[in-house]
Amino acid sequence: MTVPDRFLGVAFAAGDIVLELDSDYRILHADGAVTGTALGGAKAPLALPDAIAADDRPALHGAFDALSSTFRSGPIRLRLPCDDGEMRPFIANFGRLPHRDGRFYALLTSPDHYGTTAPLIDHLVSARNRPDGGRAMLERLARLLTEPSAGPAEDGVPHRLLTVLETLGDDNLNDAQVRAFVQRLSAMSLGGQGAIKLSDHRFAVVQEDSGDGAATRAMIAGLGEATGVDVRSATLDPSRALDREDAVRAIVYCLQQFTEDAQGFDIDSLSTNFASVIREANDNVGQFRRVLSEGAFSLVFQPIVTLANGVPHHYEVLARFDQTDGQTSSQANGPARPSPHATIAFAERTGLIEEFDRAVITRVIDKLNQIDDRHRPPRVAVNISGRSLQSDPFVTELLRQLARHQRLSDRLSLEITESAEIKAPETLQSTINRVRDLGFKVYLDDFGAGGAGFRYLKALRVDGVKIDGSYIRDAQRSHRDHAFLRCMVGLCRDLGIKTVGEWVETPEQAAMLHGLGVDYAQGFLYGHPQPGLKVTPRSAVG
């Protein structure tokens, strides 16, 4: 076949080496920068898999397998041996033509041509272990499912499907198995970039399928044959259940729940109930958006008292929702009217927590500013998700807002919640420093809950911590829990950090905390959350 010069010109504008292969992947023609590589010195037809680094062959075979049901695959990374003994890296894309059965084409491009922001990502790091908890990866995958797909005109528009997989067996895969598995999975995915490792045993991949399921069947069969890893999978079609506006957030939420093995999000449940589960998640995202846009939440205030005298020191600001919102599915999200904690957890998982935190702190600042000059505003503490405080746009806006209202610095403090795991404490400490430099105090909420409390305390320099209420509840009946509580209080005292005891319901608990040296207390003993701020006439202030 004679190749018009303009097609060769386009090929070399995009890459360095152009290959034509037969059905056995033997190189029939090699053009471009092949001199000095394994491709340039072959004296007989050479199969491309034999010409590359052995570690890269699973990805290559995956790219070829993908061509059985689509016309393009890649990009993948591969390395070619060179005459100087070095391995030269390339980014490879592959294709076939509908009228040229038995022929494949490859375009190899030096990574330098992609610049320092090459589109390929390290698939071997699981989403949950990334600094942002994998949110950027999950959103990227979700967008692949919600963007218009492209394909050969004569075949119409290929459909994009999501397949979730879990490896079988109790033991984790070794590094070699993980590399082979993920490389092959990625190579068979949409654009070579439609696969992610969610956790040690769970993966997700986006593929284009003509509707007969051939691409998915080829992928599953190829994975088992090439890696020896047994998998269970469910192939899902989000497009039939989604409102495009909130589709990305709904898909991300479902993938997070699958990663965490949440009830109703296992392989079997997703196989049978995915359409209803993701539709409900999508609806819930829309409902929570309406809560934000309509301001359909209220604020209540619970006193935090000085233990030495029982006088309120400041008030925690808590949110209450005025209508059914956020989570309406008993299967996906709990009861129709969930607790505020469950609603906020839903906002964190769907990425709406930043908007909610921004709305709350704006309303609190407005309330404090509305108090006339004859009265002194009470001190209040606003909960801010650790996830929000690791978002650059949120932090930029927060610091701008605090700087504008710096006169409130002795009245307003922030409580960092731990419901979203803090992935980058060093970055968060930088934000805390800037908040404190403006004069605002910062507390760490629910200290001791989960395994990260002491790690956070070591990494984060804060003004105070709120000790998780479970320690206060159990300390009176357990010597062991009492010892833990005493150590926490002592550690904070040595570090110059104020302590707040939560869930205080009886005078005996209050006396115990006072005896241990806890500074403040919060709980029903001192008052339930109530609407409205209690103000003090300035003439009555010391």
Coordinates of C-alpha atoms in Angstrom, one line a residue:
M1 CA 0.0 0.0 0.0
T2 CA 1.4 3.4 -1.0
V3 CA 1.0 5.9 1.8
P4 CA 0.3 9.5 0.7
D5 CA 2.9 11.9 1.8
R6 CA 0.4 14.0 3.7
F7 CA -0.5 11.0 6.0
L8 CA 3.2 10.3 6.7
G9 CA 3.6 14.0 7.4
V10 CA 0.7 14.0 9.9
A11 CA 2.2 10.8 11.5
F12 CA 5.6 12.4 12.0
A13 CA 4.1 15.6 13.2
A14 CA 2.7 13.5 16.1
G15 CA 5.4 10.9 16.6
D16 CA 8.9 9.7 15.9
I17 CA 8.4 6.1 14.7
V18 CA 5.6 4.7 12.5
L19 CA 5.1 1.0 12.3
E20 CA 2.9 -1.3 10.2
L21 CA 2.4 -4.8 11.7
D22 CA 0.8 -8.0 10.5
S23 CA -1.7 -10.1 12.4
D24 CA 1.1 -11.7 14.4
Y25 CA 2.4 -8.2 15.4
R26 CA 5.5 -8.7 13.2
I27 CA 6.9 -5.4 11.9
L28 CA 6.4 -5.1 8.1
H29 CA 7.5 -1.5 7.8
A30 CA 9.3 0.8 10.2
D31 CA 9.8 4.4 9.4
G32 CA 11.3 7.3 11.4
A33 CA 13.9 7.4 14.1
V34 CA 14.6 3.6 14.3
T35 CA 18.4 3.8 13.8
G36 CA 20.2 2.7 17.0
T37 CA 17.2 0.9 18.3
A38 CA 16.1 -2.7 18.3
L39 CA 13.8 -1.9 15.4
G40 CA 16.6 -0.7 13.2
G41 CA 19.0 -3.6 13.5
A42 CA 16.6 -6.5 12.9
K43 CA 17.6 -8.7 9.9
A44 CA 14.3 -10.6 9.8
P45 CA 10.7 -9.7 10.5
L46 CA 10.6 -8.9 14.2
A47 CA 7.5 -9.2 16.4
L48 CA 7.1 -5.9 18.3
P49 CA 6.5 -7.7 21.6
D50 CA 10.0 -9.2 21.3
A51 CA 11.5 -5.8 20.5
I52 CA 10.5 -4.1 23.7
A53 CA 11.3 -4.4 27.5
A54 CA 9.7 -7.5 29.0
D55 CA 8.0 -5.5 31.7
D56 CA 6.1 -3.6 29.1
R57 CA 4.6 -6.5 27.2
P58 CA 1.4 -6.9 29.3
A59 CA 0.5 -3.3 28.4
L60 CA 1.3 -3.9 24.7
H61 CA -0.8 -7.1 24.6
G62 CA -3.6 -5.2 26.3
A63 CA -3.5 -2.5 23.6
F64 CA -3.6 -5.1 20.9
D65 CA -6.5 -6.9 22.6
A66 CA -8.4 -3.7 22.7
L67 CA -8.2 -3.4 18.9
S68 CA -10.4 -6.4 18.6
S69 CA -13.4 -4.3 19.4
T70 CA -12.3 -0.7 18.6
F71 CA -10.2 1.1 16.1
R72 CA -7.7 2.9 18.4
S73 CA -5.9 2.1 21.6
G74 CA -3.3 3.6 23.8
P75 CA -1.4 5.6 24.9
I76 CA 0.9 3.2 26.8
R77 CA 4.5 3.5 27.9
L78 CA 7.0 1.1 26.4
R79 CA 10.8 1.0 26.1
L80 CA 13.0 -0.1 23.2
P81 CA 16.5 -1.5 23.7
C82 CA 19.2 0.7 22.0
D83 CA 22.7 -0.2 20.7
D84 CA 24.3 1.7 23.6
G85 CA 22.6 -0.7 26.1
E86 CA 20.1 1.9 27.3
M87 CA 16.3 1.5 27.2
R88 CA 14.7 4.4 25.3
P89 CA 11.2 5.3 26.5
F90 CA 8.3 5.9 24.1
I91 CA 4.6 6.7 24.4
A92 CA 2.8 4.4 21.9
N93 CA -0.7 4.6 20.3
F94 CA -2.2 1.9 18.1
G95 CA -4.9 1.7 15.4
R96 CA -6.4 -0.4 12.7
L97 CA -8.5 0.4 9.6
P98 CA -11.8 -1.2 8.9
H99 CA -10.9 -2.2 5.4
R100 CA -7.4 -3.5 6.2
D101 CA -8.0 -6.7 8.3
G102 CA -4.8 -8.3 9.6
R103 CA -2.9 -5.0 9.7
F104 CA -2.1 -2.9 12.7
Y105 CA -0.4 0.5 13.0
A106 CA 1.7 2.0 15.8
L107 CA 2.9 5.5 16.4
L108 CA 5.8 5.8 18.9
T109 CA 6.5 9.2 20.4
S110 CA 9.3 10.4 22.6
P111 CA 7.9 11.5 26.1
D112 CA 9.8 14.8 25.6
H113 CA 7.3 15.8 23.0
Y114 CA 4.6 15.6 25.6
G115 CA 6.4 18.1 27.8
T116 CA 6.7 17.9 31.6
T117 CA 2.9 17.4 32.0
A118 CA 2.6 14.1 30.1
P119 CA -1.0 12.9 30.2
L120 CA 0.0 9.4 31.5
I121 CA -0.5 8.8 35.2
D122 CA 1.0 6.3 37.6
H123 CA -1.7 3.7 37.8
L124 CA 0.2 1.7 40.4
V125 CA -0.7 4.1 43.2
S126 CA -4.2 3.4 44.4
A127 CA -6.7 6.2 44.6
R128 CA -7.2 6.0 48.3
N129 CA -3.4 6.5 48.9
R130 CA -3.1 9.7 46.9
P131 CA -2.9 13.1 48.7
D132 CA -6.4 14.1 47.6
G133 CA -7.8 10.7 48.4
G134 CA -8.0 9.9 44.6
R135 CA -10.7 12.5 43.9
A136 CA -8.9 13.9 40.9
M137 CA -8.5 10.5 39.4
L138 CA -12.1 9.5 40.1
E139 CA -13.4 12.8 38.6
R140 CA -11.2 12.2 35.5
L141 CA -12.7 8.7 35.0
A142 CA -16.2 10.0 35.6
R143 CA -15.8 12.7 32.9
L144 CA -14.8 10.1 30.4
L145 CA -18.3 8.6 30.9
T146 CA -20.1 11.9 30.6
E147 CA -18.3 13.4 27.6
P148 CA -19.6 12.7 24.1
S149 CA -17.6 9.7 22.7
A150 CA -16.0 9.6 19.3
G151 CA -15.7 6.7 16.9
P152 CA -15.8 5.7 13.3
A153 CA -18.8 7.3 11.5
E154 CA -19.8 4.0 9.8
D155 CA -20.2 2.3 13.2
G156 CA -22.2 5.2 14.8
V157 CA -21.2 6.3 18.2
P158 CA -19.5 3.7 20.4
H159 CA -21.0 3.5 23.9
R160 CA -18.9 4.2 27.0
L161 CA -19.3 1.7 29.8
L162 CA -17.8 1.5 33.3
T163 CA -16.5 -1.8 34.6
V164 CA -15.6 -2.3 38.2
L165 CA -13.4 -5.2 39.1
E166 CA -12.1 -6.9 42.3
T167 CA -9.4 -9.5 42.4
L168 CA -10.2 -12.8 44.2
G169 CA -8.3 -14.3 47.1
D170 CA -7.3 -13.0 50.5
D171 CA -3.7 -12.2 49.7
N172 CA -2.6 -8.9 48.2
L173 CA -1.1 -9.1 44.7
N174 CA 2.7 -8.8 44.6
D175 CA 4.3 -5.9 42.8
A176 CA 4.8 -7.8 39.5
Q177 CA 1.2 -9.0 39.4
V178 CA -0.1 -5.5 40.1
R179 CA 2.1 -4.0 37.4
A180 CA 1.1 -6.6 34.8
F181 CA -2.6 -6.4 35.8
V182 CA -2.8 -2.6 35.8
Q183 CA -0.7 -2.1 32.6
R184 CA -2.9 -4.5 30.7
L185 CA -6.1 -3.0 32.2
S186 CA -5.0 0.5 31.3
A187 CA -4.0 -0.4 27.8
M188 CA -7.4 -1.8 27.1
S189 CA -9.2 1.2 28.5
L190 CA -10.5 4.3 26.7
G191 CA -7.5 6.3 25.4
G192 CA -5.1 4.2 27.5
Q193 CA -6.0 6.4 30.5
G194 CA -9.4 5.1 31.4
A195 CA -8.4 2.8 34.3
I196 CA -7.5 3.4 37.9
K197 CA -6.5 1.3 40.9
L198 CA -9.0 2.1 43.6
S199 CA -7.5 0.0 46.4
D200 CA -5.3 -3.2 46.7
H201 CA -8.1 -5.4 45.3
R202 CA -10.4 -3.1 43.4
F203 CA -10.1 -1.4 40.0
A204 CA -12.3 0.6 37.6
V205 CA -12.0 1.0 33.8
V206 CA -13.9 2.9 31.1
Q207 CA -14.2 1.3 27.7
E208 CA -15.9 2.0 24.4
D209 CA -18.3 -0.8 23.4
S210 CA -20.3 -1.2 20.3
G211 CA -23.2 -2.6 22.3
D212 CA -22.5 -6.3 22.1
G213 CA -20.2 -6.4 25.1
A214 CA -17.2 -7.7 23.0
A215 CA -14.7 -5.2 24.4
T216 CA -15.6 -6.1 28.0
R217 CA -15.5 -9.8 27.4
A218 CA -12.1 -9.5 25.7
M219 CA -10.7 -7.4 28.5
I220 CA -11.8 -9.9 31.3
A221 CA -10.5 -12.9 29.3
G222 CA -7.3 -11.2 28.5
L223 CA -6.6 -10.2 32.1
G224 CA -7.0 -13.7 33.4
E225 CA -4.9 -15.3 30.7
A226 CA -2.1 -12.7 30.8
T227 CA -1.7 -12.2 34.6
G228 CA -3.1 -15.4 36.2
V229 CA -5.3 -13.2 38.4
D230 CA -8.9 -14.2 38.9
V231 CA -11.4 -11.3 39.0
R232 CA -15.1 -10.6 39.5
S233 CA -16.6 -7.7 37.6
A234 CA -19.7 -5.7 36.9
T235 CA -20.1 -3.7 33.7
L236 CA -22.3 -0.6 34.3
D237 CA -24.0 1.9 32.0
P238 CA -24.3 5.3 33.9
S239 CA -25.7 7.2 30.9
R240 CA -29.2 5.8 31.3
A241 CA -29.7 7.1 34.8
L242 CA -27.9 10.4 35.0
D243 CA -28.6 14.1 34.9
R244 CA -25.5 15.4 33.1
E245 CA -25.1 18.3 35.5
D246 CA -24.4 16.1 38.5
A247 CA -23.3 13.0 36.7
V248 CA -19.6 13.3 37.6
R249 CA -20.3 13.7 41.3
A250 CA -22.7 10.8 41.3
I251 CA -20.2 8.5 39.6
V252 CA -17.4 9.6 42.0
Y253 CA -19.7 8.9 44.9
C254 CA -20.5 5.4 43.7
L255 CA -16.9 4.6 43.0
Q256 CA -15.9 5.8 46.5
Q257 CA -18.5 3.6 48.0
F258 CA -17.4 0.6 46.0
T259 CA -13.8 1.3 47.1
E260 CA -14.8 1.3 50.7
D261 CA -16.9 -1.8 50.3
A262 CA -20.0 0.1 51.6
Q263 CA -23.3 -1.8 51.9
G264 CA -25.1 -2.0 48.6
F265 CA -22.0 -1.3 46.5
D266 CA -20.4 -4.7 46.2
I267 CA -20.1 -6.4 42.8
D268 CA -23.3 -8.4 43.1
S269 CA -25.4 -5.4 44.2
L270 CA -24.0 -3.1 41.5
S271 CA -24.7 -5.7 38.8
T272 CA -28.3 -5.9 39.7
N273 CA -29.1 -2.4 41.2
F274 CA -26.7 0.0 39.6
A275 CA -29.2 2.0 37.6
S276 CA -31.3 2.7 40.7
V277 CA -28.3 3.3 43.0
I278 CA -26.6 5.8 40.7
R279 CA -29.9 7.5 39.8
E280 CA -30.6 8.0 43.5
A281 CA -27.1 9.3 44.1
N282 CA -27.6 11.6 41.2
D283 CA -30.9 12.8 42.6
N284 CA -29.4 13.3 46.0
V285 CA -26.6 15.5 44.6
G286 CA -29.3 17.6 42.9
Q287 CA -31.3 17.9 46.1
F288 CA -28.2 19.0 48.0
R289 CA -27.4 21.6 45.4
R290 CA -30.9 23.0 45.9
V291 CA -30.3 23.1 49.6
L292 CA -27.2 25.2 48.9
S293 CA -28.8 27.4 46.3
E294 CA -31.9 28.1 48.4
G295 CA -30.1 28.3 51.7
A296 CA -32.4 25.5 53.0
F297 CA -30.4 24.9 56.2
S298 CA -30.4 26.6 59.5
L299 CA -27.7 27.2 62.2
V300 CA -28.0 26.2 65.8
F301 CA -25.5 26.9 68.6
Q302 CA -24.4 24.7 71.4
P303 CA -22.5 26.1 74.4
I304 CA -18.9 25.1 75.3
V305 CA -18.3 26.1 78.9
T306 CA -15.2 26.7 81.0
L307 CA -15.1 23.8 83.4
A308 CA -13.8 25.8 86.3
N309 CA -16.9 27.9 86.5
G310 CA -19.5 26.5 84.1
V311 CA -19.7 29.8 82.2
P312 CA -20.0 29.6 78.3
H313 CA -16.7 30.3 76.7
H314 CA -17.9 29.9 73.1
Y315 CA -20.6 28.2 71.0
E316 CA -20.2 25.5 68.4
V317 CA -22.1 26.3 65.2
L318 CA -24.0 23.2 63.9
A319 CA -26.1 22.8 60.8
R320 CA -29.7 21.6 60.6
F321 CA -31.4 20.9 57.3
D322 CA -34.8 22.3 56.7
Q323 CA -36.0 19.6 54.1
T324 CA -35.2 16.2 53.0
D325 CA -31.8 16.6 51.2
G326 CA -28.6 15.0 50.3
Q327 CA -29.5 11.4 51.0
T328 CA -32.8 9.9 50.3
S329 CA -32.0 6.3 49.5
S330 CA -32.1 3.7 52.2
Q331 CA -29.9 1.5 50.1
A332 CA -27.3 4.1 49.2
N333 CA -27.5 6.7 51.8
G334 CA -29.6 5.7 54.8
P335 CA -33.0 6.9 55.9
A336 CA -35.1 9.5 54.1
R337 CA -34.3 12.1 56.8
P338 CA -30.6 11.5 57.6
S339 CA -28.7 13.0 60.5
P340 CA -26.8 16.2 59.8
H341 CA -23.6 14.1 60.1
A342 CA -24.8 11.7 57.4
T343 CA -25.8 14.6 55.1
I344 CA -22.4 16.3 55.6
A345 CA -20.6 13.0 55.0
F346 CA -22.5 12.7 51.7
A347 CA -21.4 16.2 50.8
E348 CA -17.8 15.3 51.4
R349 CA -18.0 12.2 49.3
T350 CA -19.6 14.0 46.4
G351 CA -17.3 17.0 46.5
L352 CA -20.0 19.4 47.6
I353 CA -18.5 20.0 51.0
E354 CA -16.5 23.0 49.9
E355 CA -19.6 24.8 48.7
F356 CA -21.4 23.9 52.0
D357 CA -18.5 25.0 54.2
R358 CA -18.3 28.3 52.3
A359 CA -22.1 28.9 52.7
V360 CA -21.9 28.2 56.5
I361 CA -19.0 30.4 57.3
T362 CA -20.5 33.2 55.2
R363 CA -23.8 33.0 57.1
V364 CA -22.0 33.0 60.4
I365 CA -19.9 36.0 59.6
D366 CA -23.1 37.8 58.4
K367 CA -24.8 37.0 61.7
L368 CA -21.9 38.3 63.7
N369 CA -21.8 41.5 61.7
Q370 CA -25.5 42.0 62.2
I371 CA -25.1 42.4 65.9
D372 CA -25.3 46.1 66.7
D373 CA -22.5 48.0 68.4
R374 CA -24.4 48.0 71.8
H375 CA -23.8 44.3 72.1
R376 CA -20.7 42.1 72.0
P377 CA -21.0 39.1 69.7
P378 CA -20.4 35.7 71.4
R379 CA -17.5 33.6 70.5
V380 CA -18.4 30.9 68.0
A381 CA -16.5 28.0 66.3
V382 CA -17.4 26.8 62.8
N383 CA -16.7 23.3 61.5
I384 CA -14.6 23.2 58.3
S385 CA -13.9 19.9 56.6
G386 CA -10.3 18.9 56.3
R387 CA -11.1 18.1 52.7
S388 CA -12.1 21.8 52.1
L389 CA -9.0 23.0 53.8
Q390 CA -6.9 21.0 51.3
S391 CA -8.5 22.7 48.3
D392 CA -6.6 25.7 47.0
P393 CA -9.6 27.6 45.7
F394 CA -11.4 27.1 49.0
V395 CA -8.4 28.2 51.1
T396 CA -7.8 31.3 48.9
E397 CA -11.4 32.4 49.3
L398 CA -11.4 31.6 53.1
L399 CA -8.3 33.6 53.7
R400 CA -9.6 36.5 51.7
Q401 CA -12.9 36.4 53.7
L402 CA -11.1 36.2 57.1
A403 CA -8.8 39.0 56.2
R404 CA -11.8 41.2 55.3
H405 CA -13.4 40.4 58.7
Q406 CA -10.3 40.3 60.8
R407 CA -12.0 42.4 63.5
L408 CA -13.9 39.2 64.3
S409 CA -10.8 37.2 65.1
D410 CA -11.4 37.1 68.8
R411 CA -15.0 36.0 68.2
L412 CA -14.6 33.4 65.4
S413 CA -12.6 30.2 65.4
L414 CA -12.4 27.2 63.1
E415 CA -12.8 23.5 64.0
I416 CA -11.2 21.0 61.5
T417 CA -13.3 17.9 61.2
E418 CA -11.7 14.5 60.7
S419 CA -14.7 12.9 58.8
A420 CA -12.7 13.3 55.6
E421 CA -9.2 11.8 56.2
I422 CA -6.5 14.4 56.0
K423 CA -4.1 13.3 53.3
A424 CA -1.5 16.1 53.3
P425 CA -1.0 17.4 56.8
E426 CA 2.0 19.5 55.8
T427 CA -0.1 21.5 53.3
L428 CA -2.9 21.8 55.9
Q429 CA -0.4 23.1 58.5
S430 CA 0.5 25.9 56.1
T431 CA -3.1 26.9 55.8
I432 CA -3.5 26.7 59.6
N433 CA -0.5 29.0 60.0
R434 CA -2.0 31.6 57.7
V435 CA -5.4 31.5 59.5
R436 CA -3.7 31.9 62.9
D437 CA -1.5 34.7 61.6
L438 CA -4.8 36.6 61.0
G439 CA -5.6 36.1 64.7
F440 CA -8.2 33.3 64.3
K441 CA -8.0 30.3 66.5
V442 CA -8.0 26.7 65.1
Y443 CA -9.3 23.6 66.9
L444 CA -9.0 20.0 65.9
D445 CA -12.4 18.2 66.2
D446 CA -13.0 14.7 67.4
F447 CA -9.4 14.1 68.6
G448 CA -8.7 10.5 69.3
A449 CA -11.4 9.2 66.9
G450 CA -9.8 6.7 64.4
G451 CA -6.2 6.0 64.1
A452 CA -4.9 9.3 62.9
G453 CA -5.6 11.6 65.9
F454 CA -2.1 11.5 67.4
R455 CA -0.5 11.7 64.0
Y456 CA -2.5 14.9 63.3
L457 CA -1.6 16.3 66.7
K458 CA 2.1 15.8 65.9
A459 CA 1.8 17.3 62.4
L460 CA -0.6 20.1 63.1
R461 CA 0.0 23.1 65.4
V462 CA -3.4 24.1 66.6
D463 CA -4.8 26.1 69.5
G464 CA -7.1 23.4 70.9
V465 CA -8.5 19.9 70.4
K466 CA -12.0 18.5 71.1
I467 CA -11.5 15.0 72.7
D468 CA -13.9 12.5 71.1
G469 CA -16.9 11.9 73.3
S470 CA -16.4 8.1 73.3
Y471 CA -13.4 8.5 75.7
I472 CA -15.5 10.6 78.1
R473 CA -18.4 8.1 77.9
D474 CA -16.2 5.1 78.6
A475 CA -13.6 6.6 81.1
Q476 CA -15.9 6.3 84.1
R477 CA -16.3 2.6 83.7
S478 CA -13.0 1.5 82.2
H479 CA -9.6 2.0 83.9
R480 CA -8.0 1.6 80.5
D481 CA -10.1 4.3 78.8
H482 CA -9.5 6.6 81.8
A483 CA -5.8 6.1 81.4
F484 CA -6.0 7.0 77.7
L485 CA -8.0 10.1 78.5
R486 CA -5.5 11.1 81.2
C487 CA -2.6 10.7 78.7
M488 CA -4.3 12.7 76.0
V489 CA -5.1 15.6 78.4
G490 CA -1.5 15.5 79.7
L491 CA 0.0 15.5 76.3
C492 CA -2.1 18.5 75.2
R493 CA -1.2 20.4 78.4
D494 CA 2.5 19.8 77.8
L495 CA 2.1 21.1 74.2
G496 CA 0.2 24.2 75.3
I497 CA -3.0 23.0 73.6
K498 CA -6.4 23.7 75.1
T499 CA -8.8 20.7 75.5
V500 CA -12.5 20.4 75.2
G501 CA -14.4 17.3 76.4
E502 CA -17.5 16.3 74.4
W503 CA -20.6 14.4 75.2
V504 CA -20.7 15.6 78.8
E505 CA -24.1 14.6 80.2
T506 CA -23.7 14.2 84.0
P507 CA -22.1 16.2 86.8
E508 CA -19.9 13.2 87.5
Q509 CA -18.4 13.3 84.0
A510 CA -17.8 17.1 84.4
A511 CA -16.1 16.5 87.7
M512 CA -13.8 13.8 86.3
L513 CA -12.8 16.1 83.4
H514 CA -12.1 19.0 85.7
G515 CA -10.0 16.7 87.8
L516 CA -7.9 15.6 84.8
G517 CA -7.3 19.3 83.9
V518 CA -9.6 19.5 80.8
D519 CA -10.2 23.2 80.1
Y520 CA -13.7 23.2 78.5
A521 CA -16.7 20.9 78.2
Q522 CA -19.6 20.5 75.8
G523 CA -22.7 18.3 76.1
F524 CA -26.4 18.2 77.1
L525 CA -25.4 18.9 80.7
Y526 CA -24.8 22.5 79.6
G527 CA -27.4 22.8 76.9
H528 CA -28.8 21.5 73.7
P529 CA -28.1 23.2 70.4
Q530 CA -30.4 26.1 70.1
P531 CA -31.2 28.7 67.3
G532 CA -30.1 32.2 67.8
L533 CA -27.0 33.8 69.3
K534 CA -26.9 35.0 72.8
V535 CA -25.4 38.5 73.0
T536 CA -24.1 40.4 75.9
P537 CA -24.5 44.2 76.4
R538 CA -21.1 45.9 76.2
S539 CA -21.8 47.6 79.4
A540 CA -21.9 44.2 81.1
V541 CA -18.6 43.1 79.7
G542 CA -15.6 43.3 82.0

